[in-house]
């Protein structure tokens, strides 16, 4: 059984997919806690499933390092096997990345290295891409730049709106995240081998 802490910043639909999957006793993953950098809507999913939550607001700290240290202390309290960034929109400093080396993954709505950053869907449309998708990667100190664990692709329909494509990608991401975390738990994906 793989234990995870999930960090979110927004609606938490990917978190919800993981919580739903973990309801099945055959799914080898347990969500220990959910953290956020703001009182995010998605925390309600955790509360509904009886999973503890914590909020560490970045603007209460003078530096990114101080913010990350408090976030880290909260995560260490639960001592997870894996930390999952599922729509967590704050950059984390090298000290945080190093503390969770080979145990920290991020979900991103593009086929990295294409379109990193906070507006991946908008950027893919603006570039006239005809394919995009979902990437799950190990986190390093860069922006969406760590070793890629897995990608899933989709075709961008003509004249699709950003809001529609965002939802299409999220549908893909939910299945992708649930599957990849299962594979990490089962040892099919070896994270040490990726570093
Ligand atoms: C997801 O699409 C995730 O890939 C993206 O935020 C969304 C969160 O949705 N993350 C990034 O863009 C990170 N660079 P959710 O809150 O509904 O799960």
Coordinates of C-alpha atoms in Angstrom, one line a residue, residues 17-161:
X17 CA -10.5 11.1 -8.8
X18 CA -7.7 9.7 -6.5
X19 CA -10.0 9.7 -3.4
X20 CA -12.7 7.9 -5.4
X21 CA -10.2 5.3 -6.6
X22 CA -8.8 4.8 -3.1
X23 CA -12.3 3.8 -1.9
X24 CA -11.8 0.5 -3.7
X25 CA -9.9 -1.8 -1.4
X26 CA -8.1 -3.3 -4.5
X27 CA -6.6 0.1 -5.3
X28 CA -3.2 0.0 -3.5
X29 CA -3.0 3.6 -2.5
X30 CA -4.1 5.5 0.6
X31 CA -4.5 9.3 0.8
X32 CA -3.1 10.4 4.2
X33 CA -3.7 14.1 3.9
X34 CA -4.4 17.0 1.5
X35 CA -2.6 20.3 1.7
X36 CA -3.1 23.6 0.0
X37 CA -1.5 27.1 -0.3
X38 CA -4.9 28.7 0.1
X39 CA -8.4 27.8 1.4
X40 CA -9.0 26.0 -1.9
X41 CA -12.4 24.6 -2.9
X42 CA -10.9 21.2 -3.5
X43 CA -10.2 20.8 0.2
X44 CA -13.9 20.0 0.5
X45 CA -13.4 16.7 -1.3
X46 CA -10.9 15.6 1.3
X47 CA -13.2 16.6 4.1
X48 CA -16.0 14.6 2.5
X49 CA -13.8 11.5 2.5
X50 CA -12.6 12.1 6.1
X51 CA -9.1 12.9 5.0
X52 CA -7.2 15.5 7.1
X53 CA -6.3 18.8 5.4
X54 CA -3.8 21.6 6.1
X55 CA -3.5 25.1 4.6
X56 CA -0.1 27.0 4.5
X57 CA -0.6 30.4 2.9
X58 CA 2.5 31.6 1.1
X59 CA 1.8 35.3 1.6
X60 CA 2.1 34.9 5.4
X61 CA 5.8 34.2 5.0
X62 CA 8.6 36.6 4.0
X63 CA 10.5 34.1 1.8
X64 CA 9.6 31.1 -0.4
X65 CA 12.0 29.0 1.8
X66 CA 10.1 29.8 5.0
X67 CA 6.8 28.9 3.3
X68 CA 8.2 25.7 2.0
X69 CA 9.7 24.7 5.4
X70 CA 6.2 24.9 7.1
X71 CA 4.7 23.0 4.2
X72 CA 7.4 20.4 4.5
X73 CA 6.8 20.1 8.3
X74 CA 3.1 19.4 7.7
X75 CA 3.9 16.8 5.1
X76 CA 6.6 15.1 7.3
X77 CA 4.0 14.8 10.1
X78 CA 2.1 12.3 7.8
X79 CA 5.3 10.6 6.6
X80 CA 4.0 9.7 3.1
X81 CA 5.7 7.4 0.6
X82 CA 4.8 9.9 -2.2
X83 CA 3.9 13.6 -2.5
X84 CA 1.6 14.4 -5.4
X85 CA 1.2 18.0 -6.8
X86 CA -2.2 17.9 -8.4
X87 CA -2.8 21.4 -9.5
X88 CA -0.5 22.9 -6.9
X89 CA 0.4 26.3 -8.4
X90 CA 3.3 27.5 -6.3
X91 CA 7.0 27.0 -7.2
X92 CA 8.8 25.0 -4.6
X93 CA 12.5 25.8 -3.6
X94 CA 15.4 23.4 -4.0
X95 CA 15.3 22.6 -0.3
X96 CA 11.8 21.2 -0.6
X97 CA 12.6 19.3 -3.8
X98 CA 15.7 17.7 -2.2
X99 CA 13.7 16.7 1.0
X100 CA 11.3 14.6 -1.2
X101 CA 13.8 13.5 -3.8
X102 CA 12.3 10.8 -6.0
X103 CA 9.1 11.0 -3.9
X104 CA 7.6 14.1 -5.5
X105 CA 5.5 14.1 -8.7
X106 CA 3.6 16.8 -10.6
X107 CA 0.7 16.6 -13.0
X108 CA 0.8 19.0 -15.9
X109 CA -1.7 19.7 -18.7
X110 CA 0.6 19.6 -21.7
X111 CA 3.1 17.3 -23.4
X112 CA 6.2 18.6 -21.6
X113 CA 8.7 19.9 -22.4
X114 CA 6.1 21.8 -24.5
X115 CA 4.1 24.5 -22.8
X116 CA 5.4 24.5 -19.2
X117 CA 4.0 27.1 -16.7
X118 CA 0.6 28.1 -15.4
X119 CA -1.2 28.6 -18.8
X120 CA -0.3 25.4 -20.6
X121 CA -3.7 25.0 -22.3
X122 CA -3.9 28.6 -23.5
X123 CA -0.3 28.5 -24.7
X124 CA -0.9 25.3 -26.7
X125 CA -3.9 26.9 -28.4
X126 CA -2.0 30.1 -29.1
X127 CA 0.8 28.1 -30.7
X128 CA -1.7 26.4 -33.0
X129 CA -0.7 22.9 -31.7
X130 CA -2.9 20.0 -33.0
X131 CA -2.0 17.7 -30.1
X132 CA -1.6 18.1 -26.4
X133 CA -2.1 16.0 -23.4
X134 CA -1.1 15.2 -19.8
X135 CA 2.3 14.7 -18.3
X136 CA 3.3 13.3 -14.9
X137 CA 6.9 13.9 -14.0
X138 CA 9.3 13.9 -11.1
X139 CA 9.8 17.4 -9.7
X140 CA 13.2 19.1 -9.8
X141 CA 14.1 22.6 -8.9
X142 CA 13.0 24.0 -12.4
X143 CA 9.6 24.9 -13.7
X144 CA 7.8 21.7 -14.9
X145 CA 11.2 20.4 -15.9
X146 CA 11.9 17.1 -14.0
X147 CA 12.2 13.6 -15.5
X148 CA 9.1 12.5 -17.3
X149 CA 7.4 9.4 -15.9
X150 CA 4.4 9.1 -18.2
X151 CA 2.5 11.0 -20.9
X152 CA -0.9 10.7 -22.5
X153 CA -1.9 12.4 -25.7
X154 CA -5.1 13.9 -27.2
X155 CA -5.9 15.6 -30.4
X156 CA -7.1 19.2 -30.2
X157 CA -10.4 19.6 -32.0
X158 CA -10.7 22.4 -34.4
X159 CA -12.1 25.7 -33.0
X160 CA -12.2 24.3 -29.5
X161 CA -12.4 26.9 -26.7

